[in-house]
Short mmCIF file of C-alpha atoms and ligand atoms in Angstrom, two decimals:
data_model
loop_
_atom_site.label_atom_id
_atom_site.label_comp_id
_atom_site.label_asym_id
_atom_site.label_seq_id
_atom_site.Cartn_x
_atom_site.Cartn_y
_atom_site.Cartn_z
CA MET Q 18 -0.39 -0.15 -0.66
CA LYS Q 19 0.85 3.43 -0.74
CA GLN Q 20 1.99 5.79 1.79
CA THR Q 21 -1.45 7.82 2.41
CA ASN Q 22 -2.91 10.34 4.52
CA VAL Q 23 -5.61 8.61 5.82
CA LYS Q 24 -5.67 7.34 9.45
CA PRO Q 25 -5.00 3.96 9.99
CA ALA Q 26 -7.65 1.76 11.65
CA ASP Q 27 -5.90 0.72 14.38
CA GLY Q 28 -8.61 -1.08 17.10
CA LYS Q 29 -11.88 -1.76 16.49
CA LEU Q 30 -14.40 -0.47 14.95
CA GLY Q 31 -18.43 -0.03 16.18
CA ILE Q 32 -21.28 -0.69 13.94
CA LEU Q 33 -24.41 0.35 15.22
CA ILE Q 34 -27.48 -0.34 13.51
CA VAL Q 35 -30.82 0.96 13.69
CA GLY Q 36 -32.79 -1.40 13.33
CA CYS Q 37 -32.40 -5.38 14.40
CA GLY Q 38 -34.68 -6.58 11.48
CA ALA Q 39 -33.73 -8.86 8.14
CA VAL Q 40 -31.70 -6.46 6.54
CA SER Q 41 -28.81 -6.39 9.50
CA THR Q 42 -29.57 -9.65 10.70
CA THR Q 43 -27.87 -11.33 7.25
CA MET Q 44 -25.03 -7.83 7.52
CA MET Q 45 -23.87 -9.08 10.97
CA THR Q 46 -24.32 -13.21 10.57
CA GLY Q 47 -22.58 -12.61 7.32
CA VAL Q 48 -19.48 -11.16 8.79
CA LEU Q 49 -19.18 -13.24 11.42
CA MET Q 50 -19.63 -16.34 9.26
CA ALA Q 51 -17.00 -15.14 6.37
CA ARG Q 52 -15.01 -14.00 10.34
CA LYS Q 53 -14.85 -18.01 10.91
CA GLY Q 54 -14.61 -18.61 6.76
CA LEU Q 55 -17.15 -20.31 6.53
CA THR Q 56 -18.78 -18.11 3.74
CA LYS Q 57 -17.82 -15.20 0.80
CA LEU Q 58 -18.86 -12.22 0.86
CA ILE Q 59 -20.65 -12.46 -2.77
CA GLY Q 60 -21.43 -8.83 -3.41
CA SER Q 61 -19.44 -6.53 -1.47
CA MET Q 62 -16.75 -4.74 -3.37
CA THR Q 63 -14.84 -3.61 -0.38
CA GLN Q 64 -14.68 -7.31 0.28
CA MET Q 65 -15.09 -8.91 -3.77
CA ASP Q 66 -13.96 -5.42 -6.30
CA LYS Q 67 -10.26 -5.12 -7.64
CA MET Q 68 -10.49 -1.63 -9.33
CA ARG Q 69 -7.38 -0.60 -11.81
CA VAL Q 70 -5.14 2.03 -10.32
CA GLY Q 71 -2.44 3.22 -11.50
CA ARG Q 72 -2.50 3.81 -15.96
CA GLY Q 73 -0.63 2.34 -19.31
CA THR Q 74 2.69 0.01 -17.82
CA ASP Q 75 1.98 1.61 -14.07
CA LYS Q 76 -1.25 -0.26 -13.97
CA LYS Q 77 -2.45 -2.65 -11.69
CA TYR Q 78 -6.06 -4.51 -10.41
CA LEU Q 79 -6.02 -4.24 -6.50
CA LYS Q 80 -8.24 -5.14 -3.69
CA TYR Q 81 -9.64 -1.96 -1.88
CA SER Q 82 -7.56 -2.74 0.46
CA ASP Q 83 -4.17 -3.35 0.00
CA ILE Q 84 -5.28 0.78 -1.84
CA VAL Q 85 -6.83 2.11 1.01
CA PRO Q 86 -6.69 0.87 5.22
CA LEU Q 87 -9.77 -0.54 5.69
CA ALA Q 88 -11.11 -2.07 8.97
CA ARG Q 89 -10.80 -5.61 9.23
CA LEU Q 90 -13.74 -7.28 9.53
CA ASP Q 91 -12.43 -9.15 12.86
CA ASP Q 92 -11.82 -6.21 14.45
CA ILE Q 93 -16.23 -5.31 13.81
CA VAL Q 94 -18.31 -4.85 16.76
CA PHE Q 95 -22.49 -5.10 16.04
CA GLY Q 96 -24.66 -3.38 18.57
CA THR Q 97 -28.44 -2.04 17.49
CA TRP Q 98 -30.61 -0.74 18.82
CA ASP Q 99 -34.99 -2.32 18.04
CA VAL Q 100 -38.26 -1.64 18.67
CA TYR Q 101 -38.53 -4.72 19.56
CA PRO Q 102 -36.88 -6.42 22.01
CA GLN Q 103 -35.50 -10.10 20.60
CA ASN Q 104 -31.47 -11.05 19.80
CA ALA Q 105 -30.05 -10.81 16.66
CA TYR Q 106 -30.17 -14.72 17.04
CA GLN Q 107 -34.48 -14.75 17.41
CA ALA Q 108 -34.23 -12.07 14.61
CA ALA Q 109 -32.48 -13.31 11.92
CA MET Q 110 -34.40 -16.44 12.05
CA TYR Q 111 -37.79 -14.76 12.37
CA ALA Q 112 -36.89 -12.42 9.43
CA GLN Q 113 -36.74 -16.20 7.25
CA VAL Q 114 -33.70 -15.03 5.17
CA LEU Q 115 -31.15 -17.28 6.04
CA GLN Q 116 -31.74 -20.78 6.93
CA GLU Q 117 -31.20 -21.81 10.22
CA LYS Q 118 -27.90 -24.01 9.17
CA ASP Q 119 -26.63 -20.27 8.21
CA ILE Q 120 -27.34 -19.36 11.33
CA ALA Q 121 -26.25 -21.70 13.90
CA PRO Q 122 -22.04 -21.86 13.34
CA VAL Q 123 -22.28 -17.77 15.05
CA ARG Q 124 -25.67 -18.33 17.31
CA HIS Q 125 -23.58 -17.53 20.52
CA GLU Q 126 -22.82 -13.95 18.90
CA LEU Q 127 -25.23 -12.67 17.69
CA GLU Q 128 -27.22 -14.54 21.08
CA GLN Q 129 -25.37 -11.53 22.31
CA ILE Q 130 -26.24 -8.14 20.06
CA VAL Q 131 -29.15 -7.49 21.97
CA PRO Q 132 -31.14 -4.38 20.99
CA MET Q 133 -31.34 -1.19 22.70
CA LYS Q 134 -34.33 1.03 23.76
CA ALA Q 135 -35.58 2.12 20.87
CA ALA Q 136 -35.78 6.22 19.91
CA PHE Q 137 -39.44 5.22 18.02
CA ASP Q 138 -42.48 7.29 17.49
CA LYS Q 139 -44.79 5.15 16.30
CA ASN Q 140 -46.23 7.58 14.36
CA TYR Q 141 -43.20 7.48 12.14
CA ALA Q 142 -44.52 3.38 11.54
CA LYS Q 143 -47.69 2.62 12.80
CA ARG Q 144 -48.00 -1.19 11.74
CA LEU Q 145 -45.10 -1.79 14.48
CA ASP Q 146 -46.43 -2.44 17.77
CA GLY Q 147 -43.21 -3.76 19.81
CA ASP Q 148 -42.68 -2.10 23.35
CA ASN Q 149 -38.47 -2.12 23.86
CA VAL Q 150 -38.76 1.92 23.19
CA LYS Q 151 -37.97 4.85 25.12
CA THR Q 152 -39.56 7.01 27.19
CA CYS Q 153 -38.59 10.12 26.15
CA SER Q 154 -39.74 13.88 28.16
CA SER Q 155 -38.90 14.95 23.79
CA ARG Q 156 -36.98 14.76 20.92
CA TRP Q 157 -33.90 16.09 22.02
CA ASP Q 158 -34.51 14.64 25.46
CA MET Q 159 -34.71 11.20 22.97
CA MET Q 160 -31.57 11.96 21.20
CA GLU Q 161 -29.67 12.96 24.54
CA GLN Q 162 -30.48 9.65 25.61
CA ILE Q 163 -29.24 7.73 22.16
CA ARG Q 164 -26.38 9.64 23.23
CA ALA Q 165 -25.75 7.90 25.98
CA ASP Q 166 -26.72 4.32 24.75
CA ILE Q 167 -23.04 5.02 21.78
CA ARG Q 168 -21.10 6.38 25.23
CA ARG Q 169 -21.45 3.25 27.17
CA PHE Q 170 -22.04 0.72 23.43
CA ARG Q 171 -17.73 2.22 22.77
CA ASP Q 172 -16.83 2.06 26.40
CA GLU Q 173 -18.52 -1.22 27.54
CA ASN Q 174 -16.99 -2.33 23.96
CA GLY Q 175 -13.40 -0.80 23.48
CA CYS Q 176 -14.13 0.34 20.85
CA SER Q 177 -12.36 3.06 19.22
CA ARG Q 178 -14.30 4.46 15.84
CA ILE Q 179 -18.06 3.40 15.30
CA VAL Q 180 -20.62 4.40 12.37
CA VAL Q 181 -24.21 4.61 13.28
CA LEU Q 182 -26.01 2.91 10.49
CA TRP Q 183 -29.57 3.24 9.77
CA ALA Q 184 -31.41 0.06 8.51
CA ALA Q 185 -34.79 0.66 10.11
CA SER Q 186 -39.18 0.73 8.52
CA THR Q 187 -39.01 3.84 6.29
CA GLU Q 188 -40.69 6.45 8.69
CA ILE Q 189 -43.60 8.05 6.91
CA TYR Q 190 -43.06 10.64 4.89
CA VAL Q 191 -41.20 14.37 6.33
CA PRO Q 192 -41.31 17.27 3.58
CA VAL Q 193 -38.70 19.30 4.10
CA ASP Q 194 -39.75 22.70 5.92
CA GLU Q 195 -37.28 25.57 5.20
CA GLN Q 196 -38.80 26.86 8.74
CA TYR Q 197 -37.71 23.85 10.22
CA HIS Q 198 -34.91 21.71 8.59
CA TYR Q 199 -32.95 24.68 6.83
CA THR Q 200 -30.88 25.39 9.85
CA LEU Q 201 -29.43 23.71 12.80
CA ALA Q 202 -30.31 26.40 15.05
CA ALA Q 203 -34.64 26.45 13.51
CA LEU Q 204 -33.68 21.50 13.78
CA GLU Q 205 -32.65 22.03 17.57
CA ALA Q 206 -35.40 24.79 18.56
CA ALA Q 207 -38.00 22.09 16.39
CA MET Q 208 -35.89 19.40 18.85
CA LYS Q 209 -36.12 21.41 22.77
CA ALA Q 210 -40.20 22.59 21.11
CA ASP Q 211 -40.27 18.18 21.17
CA ASP Q 212 -41.95 19.17 17.46
CA ARG Q 213 -42.44 15.47 17.63
CA GLU Q 214 -44.37 16.57 13.04
CA HIS Q 215 -41.02 18.31 11.77
CA VAL Q 216 -38.31 15.63 13.37
CA ALA Q 217 -38.80 12.34 13.07
CA PRO Q 218 -36.69 10.07 15.33
CA SER Q 219 -34.55 8.77 12.99
CA MET Q 220 -32.90 12.69 12.94
CA CYS Q 221 -32.44 12.60 17.02
CA TYR Q 222 -30.19 9.32 15.99
CA ALA Q 223 -28.54 10.97 12.98
CA TYR Q 224 -27.65 14.19 15.54
CA ALA Q 225 -27.01 12.05 18.12
CA ALA Q 226 -24.43 9.92 15.95
CA LEU Q 227 -22.75 12.96 14.57
CA THR Q 228 -21.94 14.89 18.46
CA GLU Q 229 -20.74 11.51 19.08
CA GLY Q 230 -18.06 11.38 16.74
CA CYS Q 231 -19.39 8.81 13.86
CA PRO Q 232 -20.18 8.88 10.32
CA PHE Q 233 -24.44 8.35 9.55
CA ILE Q 234 -25.78 6.54 6.94
CA MET Q 235 -29.50 6.38 6.21
CA GLY Q 236 -30.50 3.25 4.43
CA ALA Q 237 -34.33 3.81 3.73
CA PRO Q 238 -35.61 6.42 2.29
CA ASN Q 239 -36.42 8.94 5.09
CA THR Q 240 -35.81 12.72 4.83
CA THR Q 241 -33.23 12.39 8.36
CA VAL Q 242 -29.93 13.93 7.21
CA ASP Q 243 -31.28 14.65 3.56
CA ILE Q 244 -31.89 19.03 5.59
CA PRO Q 245 -29.49 21.24 5.37
CA ALA Q 246 -29.54 21.80 9.31
CA MET Q 247 -27.99 18.35 9.45
CA TRP Q 248 -25.66 19.10 6.50
CA GLU Q 249 -24.34 22.28 8.40
CA LEU Q 250 -24.11 19.81 11.67
CA ALA Q 251 -21.76 17.13 9.86
CA GLU Q 252 -19.43 20.27 8.62
CA LYS Q 253 -19.11 21.17 12.09
CA THR Q 254 -18.67 18.11 13.85
CA ARG Q 255 -16.75 17.12 10.47
CA MET Q 256 -18.47 14.23 10.50
CA PRO Q 257 -19.47 12.76 6.49
CA ILE Q 258 -23.26 11.59 6.40
CA CYS Q 259 -24.63 9.87 3.61
CA GLY Q 260 -27.84 8.41 2.40
CA LYS Q 261 -30.72 7.80 1.36
CA ASP Q 262 -32.15 4.14 0.41
CA PHE Q 263 -30.33 1.30 -0.02
CA LYS Q 264 -29.52 0.55 -3.65
CA THR Q 265 -30.41 -3.75 -4.05
CA GLY Q 266 -32.78 -4.28 -6.60
CA GLN Q 267 -34.92 -3.07 -9.31
CA THR Q 268 -33.29 0.66 -9.01
CA LEU Q 269 -30.20 -1.34 -9.04
CA VAL Q 270 -31.89 -2.67 -12.32
CA LYS Q 271 -32.92 0.12 -13.29
CA SER Q 272 -29.60 2.37 -12.73
CA GLY Q 273 -28.15 -0.07 -14.89
CA PHE Q 274 -30.09 -0.54 -17.82
CA ALA Q 275 -31.45 3.23 -18.55
CA PRO Q 276 -28.26 4.28 -19.36
CA ILE Q 277 -28.56 1.86 -22.46
CA ILE Q 278 -31.49 2.81 -23.64
CA GLY Q 279 -29.99 6.73 -23.16
CA THR Q 280 -26.87 5.67 -24.68
CA ARG Q 281 -29.03 5.07 -28.43
CA CYS Q 282 -30.64 7.91 -27.88
CA LEU Q 283 -33.56 5.57 -27.97
CA GLY Q 284 -37.34 6.91 -26.99
CA LEU Q 285 -38.69 6.17 -23.41
CA ASP Q 286 -43.10 5.99 -23.33
CA GLY Q 287 -42.79 4.74 -20.72
CA TRP Q 288 -41.62 2.78 -17.12
CA PHE Q 289 -43.81 1.05 -15.20
CA SER Q 290 -42.66 -0.95 -12.54
CA THR Q 291 -44.28 -3.03 -9.80
CA ASN Q 292 -43.54 -5.37 -6.79
CA ILE Q 293 -44.44 -7.85 -4.53
CA LEU Q 294 -43.11 -8.35 -0.94
CA GLY Q 295 -44.11 -10.15 2.44
CA ASN Q 296 -41.46 -9.44 4.98
CA ARG Q 297 -41.42 -6.88 7.38
CA ASP Q 298 -40.53 -3.88 5.68
CA GLY Q 299 -43.25 -4.93 3.08
CA LEU Q 300 -45.88 -4.34 6.88
CA VAL Q 301 -45.05 -1.41 6.78
CA LEU Q 302 -44.55 -0.31 3.77
CA ASP Q 303 -47.98 -0.76 3.15
CA GLU Q 304 -49.23 1.70 4.88
CA PRO Q 305 -49.09 4.43 2.40
CA ALA Q 306 -47.68 7.22 4.33
CA ASN Q 307 -44.56 4.64 4.36
CA PHE Q 308 -44.95 3.76 0.67
CA HIS Q 309 -45.25 7.41 0.07
CA THR Q 310 -41.84 7.77 0.95
CA LYS Q 311 -40.18 4.86 -0.92
CA GLU Q 312 -42.51 5.84 -3.80
CA VAL Q 313 -40.31 9.71 -3.73
CA SER Q 314 -37.18 8.03 -3.13
CA LYS Q 315 -37.58 5.19 -6.23
CA LEU Q 316 -39.02 7.39 -8.64
CA SER Q 317 -35.75 10.07 -8.56
CA THR Q 318 -33.73 7.33 -10.47
CA LEU Q 319 -34.96 7.95 -14.39
CA GLU Q 320 -34.87 11.91 -14.54
CA THR Q 321 -31.38 12.81 -13.68
CA ILE Q 322 -29.91 9.53 -16.28
CA LEU Q 323 -32.92 9.94 -19.10
CA LYS Q 324 -33.55 13.38 -19.07
CA GLY Q 325 -36.40 15.70 -21.42
CA ASP Q 326 -34.68 19.29 -20.61
CA ASP Q 327 -30.94 17.68 -22.01
CA GLN Q 328 -33.26 15.36 -25.21
CA PRO Q 329 -36.81 16.53 -25.47
CA ASP Q 330 -37.91 14.38 -28.27
CA LEU Q 331 -37.01 11.45 -26.55
CA TYR Q 332 -37.50 12.03 -23.50
CA GLY Q 333 -39.66 14.84 -22.54
CA ASP Q 334 -43.02 13.32 -22.28
CA TYR Q 335 -42.71 9.82 -20.43
CA TYR Q 336 -44.69 7.98 -17.97
CA HIS Q 337 -42.84 6.62 -15.12
CA LYS Q 338 -44.94 4.98 -11.97
CA VAL Q 339 -43.42 2.68 -9.00
CA ARG Q 340 -45.99 0.37 -6.90
CA ILE Q 341 -45.30 -1.72 -4.16
CA ASN Q 342 -47.67 -4.49 -2.72
CA TYR Q 343 -47.20 -6.08 0.42
CA TYR Q 344 -47.77 -9.87 -0.41
CA PRO Q 345 -46.96 -12.48 2.50
CA PRO Q 346 -46.08 -15.48 0.92
CA ARG Q 347 -42.85 -14.18 -0.55
CA ASN Q 348 -41.55 -12.67 2.27
CA ASP Q 349 -37.98 -11.06 1.94
CA ASN Q 350 -37.88 -13.57 -1.57
CA LYS Q 351 -39.11 -9.67 -3.66
CA GLU Q 352 -40.73 -9.66 -7.08
CA SER Q 353 -40.30 -7.29 -9.29
CA TRP Q 354 -41.65 -6.54 -12.33
CA ASP Q 355 -40.27 -3.47 -15.10
CA ASN Q 356 -41.82 -2.89 -18.60
CA ILE Q 357 -40.26 -0.83 -20.43
CA ASP Q 358 -42.39 0.68 -23.88
CA ILE Q 359 -39.60 2.10 -25.49
CA LYS Q 360 -39.52 3.46 -28.96
CA GLY Q 361 -36.94 3.87 -32.05
CA TRP Q 362 -36.01 4.72 -36.01
CA MET Q 363 -38.73 6.52 -36.91
CA GLY Q 364 -41.06 6.41 -33.38
CA TYR Q 365 -41.87 2.70 -33.80
CA PRO Q 366 -43.11 1.25 -30.27
CA MET Q 367 -40.90 -1.61 -28.19
CA GLN Q 368 -40.71 -2.62 -25.44
CA ILE Q 369 -39.15 -4.53 -22.67
CA LYS Q 370 -40.33 -6.39 -19.56
CA ILE Q 371 -37.90 -7.50 -16.85
CA ASN Q 372 -38.40 -9.74 -14.33
CA PHE Q 373 -36.16 -9.84 -11.34
CA LEU Q 374 -36.32 -12.85 -8.54
CA CYS Q 375 -34.11 -11.54 -6.34
CA ARG Q 376 -33.79 -11.43 -1.84
CA ASP Q 377 -33.87 -8.08 -0.71
CA SER Q 378 -31.79 -8.74 1.86
CA ILE Q 379 -29.40 -10.66 0.25
CA LEU Q 380 -29.01 -7.85 -2.29
CA ALA Q 381 -28.81 -5.40 0.78
CA ALA Q 382 -27.01 -6.51 3.46
CA PRO Q 383 -23.34 -6.06 0.77
CA VAL Q 384 -24.36 -2.83 0.48
CA ALA Q 385 -24.62 -2.22 3.89
CA LEU Q 386 -21.41 -3.60 5.45
CA ASP Q 387 -19.60 -1.34 1.58
CA LEU Q 388 -21.36 2.10 3.87
CA CYS Q 389 -20.41 1.24 6.61
CA LEU Q 390 -16.86 0.46 6.01
CA LEU Q 391 -16.80 3.20 3.66
CA SER Q 392 -17.52 6.14 5.43
CA ASP Q 393 -15.74 4.71 8.49
CA LEU Q 394 -12.64 5.35 5.73
CA ALA Q 395 -13.81 8.80 4.40
CA ALA Q 396 -13.30 9.77 8.46
CA ARG Q 397 -10.23 8.60 8.78
CA ALA Q 398 -9.64 10.18 6.00
CA GLY Q 399 -10.62 13.50 6.92
CA ARG Q 400 -13.66 13.76 4.91
CA TYR Q 401 -16.70 15.80 6.02
CA GLY Q 402 -20.18 16.09 4.74
CA ILE Q 403 -22.17 14.58 2.23
CA GLN Q 404 -20.11 11.70 0.51
CA ARG Q 405 -21.62 11.74 -3.21
CA PHE Q 406 -18.29 8.90 -4.21
CA LEU Q 407 -21.18 6.74 -2.12
CA SER Q 408 -24.14 7.29 -4.10
CA PHE Q 409 -23.12 4.40 -5.94
CA PHE Q 410 -25.11 2.32 -3.29
CA LEU Q 411 -27.64 4.16 -2.65
CA LYS Q 412 -31.45 4.44 -4.30
CA SER Q 413 -31.74 8.63 -4.21
CA PRO Q 414 -28.36 9.73 -2.88
CA MET Q 415 -27.79 13.00 -1.31
CA HIS Q 416 -27.52 16.11 -3.00
CA ASP Q 417 -27.65 19.29 -1.96
CA TYR Q 418 -30.75 20.40 -4.13
CA THR Q 419 -30.32 23.89 -2.70
CA SER Q 420 -28.13 24.98 -4.67
CA GLY Q 421 -29.22 23.12 -7.91
CA GLU Q 422 -27.19 20.35 -7.90
CA GLU Q 423 -28.65 17.27 -9.56
CA ALA Q 424 -27.38 14.22 -8.20
CA VAL Q 425 -25.74 11.38 -10.32
CA ASN Q 426 -27.75 7.96 -10.53
CA HIS Q 427 -26.75 6.53 -13.46
CA LEU Q 428 -24.94 2.87 -12.16
CA TYR Q 429 -21.86 3.46 -14.67
CA GLN Q 430 -20.94 6.95 -13.12
CA GLN Q 431 -20.89 5.97 -9.52
CA TYR Q 432 -18.99 3.37 -10.61
CA THR Q 433 -16.60 6.03 -11.14
CA LEU Q 434 -16.82 8.17 -8.85
CA LEU Q 435 -16.80 5.58 -6.00
CA LYS Q 436 -13.55 4.85 -7.28
CA ASN Q 437 -11.65 7.52 -7.91
CA ALA Q 438 -12.34 8.44 -4.45
CA ILE Q 439 -10.86 5.03 -3.58
CA ARG Q 440 -7.89 6.20 -5.61
CA GLU Q 441 -7.71 9.14 -3.66
CA MET Q 442 -7.59 8.22 -0.44
CA GLY Q 443 -5.21 5.36 -2.00
CA GLY Q 444 -2.70 8.54 -3.17
CA TYR Q 445 -3.07 7.83 -6.13
CA GLU Q 446 -4.23 9.39 -9.14
CA ALA Q 447 -8.21 10.05 -10.12
CA ASP Q 448 -8.47 9.28 -13.66
CA GLU Q 449 -10.97 8.43 -15.92
CA GLU Q 450 -10.15 5.63 -18.50
CA ILE Q 451 -11.91 2.84 -18.98
CA ASP Q 452 -10.47 -0.67 -18.17
N1 NAD M 22 -33.85 -5.41 1.92
C1 NAD M 22 -33.37 -4.18 0.87
O1 NAD M 22 -33.34 -4.58 -0.61
C2 NAD M 22 -34.10 -2.84 1.13
C3 NAD M 22 -33.24 -1.67 0.01
C4 NAD M 22 -33.35 -0.37 0.24
C5 NAD M 22 -33.71 -0.02 1.64
N2 NAD M 22 -33.83 -0.69 2.48
C6 NAD M 22 -34.95 -0.24 3.49
O2 NAD M 22 -34.26 -0.50 4.97
C7 NAD M 22 -34.60 -0.99 5.48
C8 NAD M 22 -34.74 -2.62 6.61
O3 NAD M 22 -35.02 -2.92 6.13
P1 NAD M 22 -35.90 -4.56 6.01
O4 NAD M 22 -35.57 -5.35 5.59
O5 NAD M 22 -34.83 -4.48 7.44
O6 NAD M 22 -37.53 -4.41 7.73
P2 NAD M 22 -37.12 -4.92 8.72
O7 NAD M 22 -38.71 -4.67 8.85
O8 NAD M 22 -37.11 -6.38 8.87
O9 NAD M 22 -35.92 -4.15 9.84
C9 NAD M 22 -36.71 -2.56 10.21
C10 NAD M 22 -36.30 -2.93 12.35
O10 NAD M 22 -36.29 -1.75 11.84
C11 NAD M 22 -36.80 -1.85 13.02
N3 NAD M 22 -37.11 -0.31 13.68
C12 NAD M 22 -38.55 0.39 13.40
N4 NAD M 22 -37.78 1.62 13.38
C13 NAD M 22 -37.55 1.50 14.48
C14 NAD M 22 -37.14 3.36 15.49
N5 NAD M 22 -37.02 4.37 15.42
N6 NAD M 22 -35.18 1.93 16.14
C15 NAD M 22 -35.10 1.76 16.21
N7 NAD M 22 -35.70 0.54 15.69
C16 NAD M 22 -36.70 0.77 14.50
C17 NAD M 22 -38.07 -2.87 13.51
O11 NAD M 22 -38.88 -3.19 14.54
C18 NAD M 22 -37.66 -3.69 13.02
O12 NAD M 22 -37.19 -4.56 13.49
C19 NAD M 22 -36.34 -0.51 5.33
O13 NAD M 22 -36.30 0.99 5.43
C20 NAD M 22 -36.39 -1.11 4.02
O14 NAD M 22 -37.37 -0.27 3.48
C21 NAD M 22 -33.79 -2.22 2.17
#
């Protein structure tokens, strides 16, 4: 490894996960199994990808950990919060993502991961009825209690660093409101005034994490850190933030497939996406107010790849619809359908159908792990605020919408951003050469 300015990954890395559900238990189980040499972390860029550094005769293809100092899997300690008190073993069994034979070898370690009481407000996820919940006198108090949890976890586990990941349910849609969300002072005032409408519980987790010197990652489509007040806090605390919404199944396909249409200058009349899923995530998303948060996130992908303003003849007027339907028999094995109405030479219509029979949490777990390891890396590299290089992993990447900045949704542009950030942190030059 070259000499870099990134601080070494010494000591233990605490990964504190909000939500001990399907995604988080699949991620934790995979990491613990891999540590014992019992599985491979397929789909994880930090564990599997080999990328080019250097050019011409100097070029070589290296794993990320040979370019930058990443935390080692052996140094990770997991902790979690959840509305339900079940430990991570019980939660993994309940989620039914993994078979018992793939959980049993790490059962003992998973049983030690017992959720701390959740900072929760039922109005934000009406379908959940667990009682492992903090009693809070205000949103400010909620945040202070989470800070105390983080400090206690750090001391008890001797962690040198902590990252906080939201892999909890999607909250109801919180529209960005200039009056409460545009400055840190206004957000703090709202928290102190116990304004439950404008301050979601997830904002309390994020505020607590950043203030305790931990990067914060938003894996759901929640508004949380996607507001100027949180950008200000991330600048003030010099901590990285990223979000929103893990890019896993249908949207991964969309952001990889849409460039085919755009690159060939084919036109688009409509893109209809629908899904069925039956896990707890699906149950929460069955509530219209929670689905709306997801819908906004899923819809944002196409418009920055196939742009009507740039190509009005091709993309000036297409219809884009996304549906999610709760269908219990499928549990975590989500099935998605995309019907794409395109047009070619002289406007003649054609159709493309994509049917993806995926496993939601199997796709999300590597993304969650990569986001944690790369956010920790970013913090040690002195990067703070919105981490645009992590857009690759996210459905609705954060960007400064107040200054007219556009999100990068194109999968291959996102991959270039990711690789160049790794190159720069590894002491190499950024470039756009084709591999
Ligand atoms: N699996 C995927 O492919 C995927 C992709 C993108 C985003 N996501 C998002 O990731 C999140 C997790 O998905 P999942 O399938 O693991 O869901 P899940 O329902 O299995 O787990 C979420 C857990 O969060 C807990 N929770 C809810 N609010 C909480 C709070 N305030 N504090 C602490 N715990 C809380 C719930 O009790 C539940 O156990 C969801 O928001 C989902 O939309 C998942």
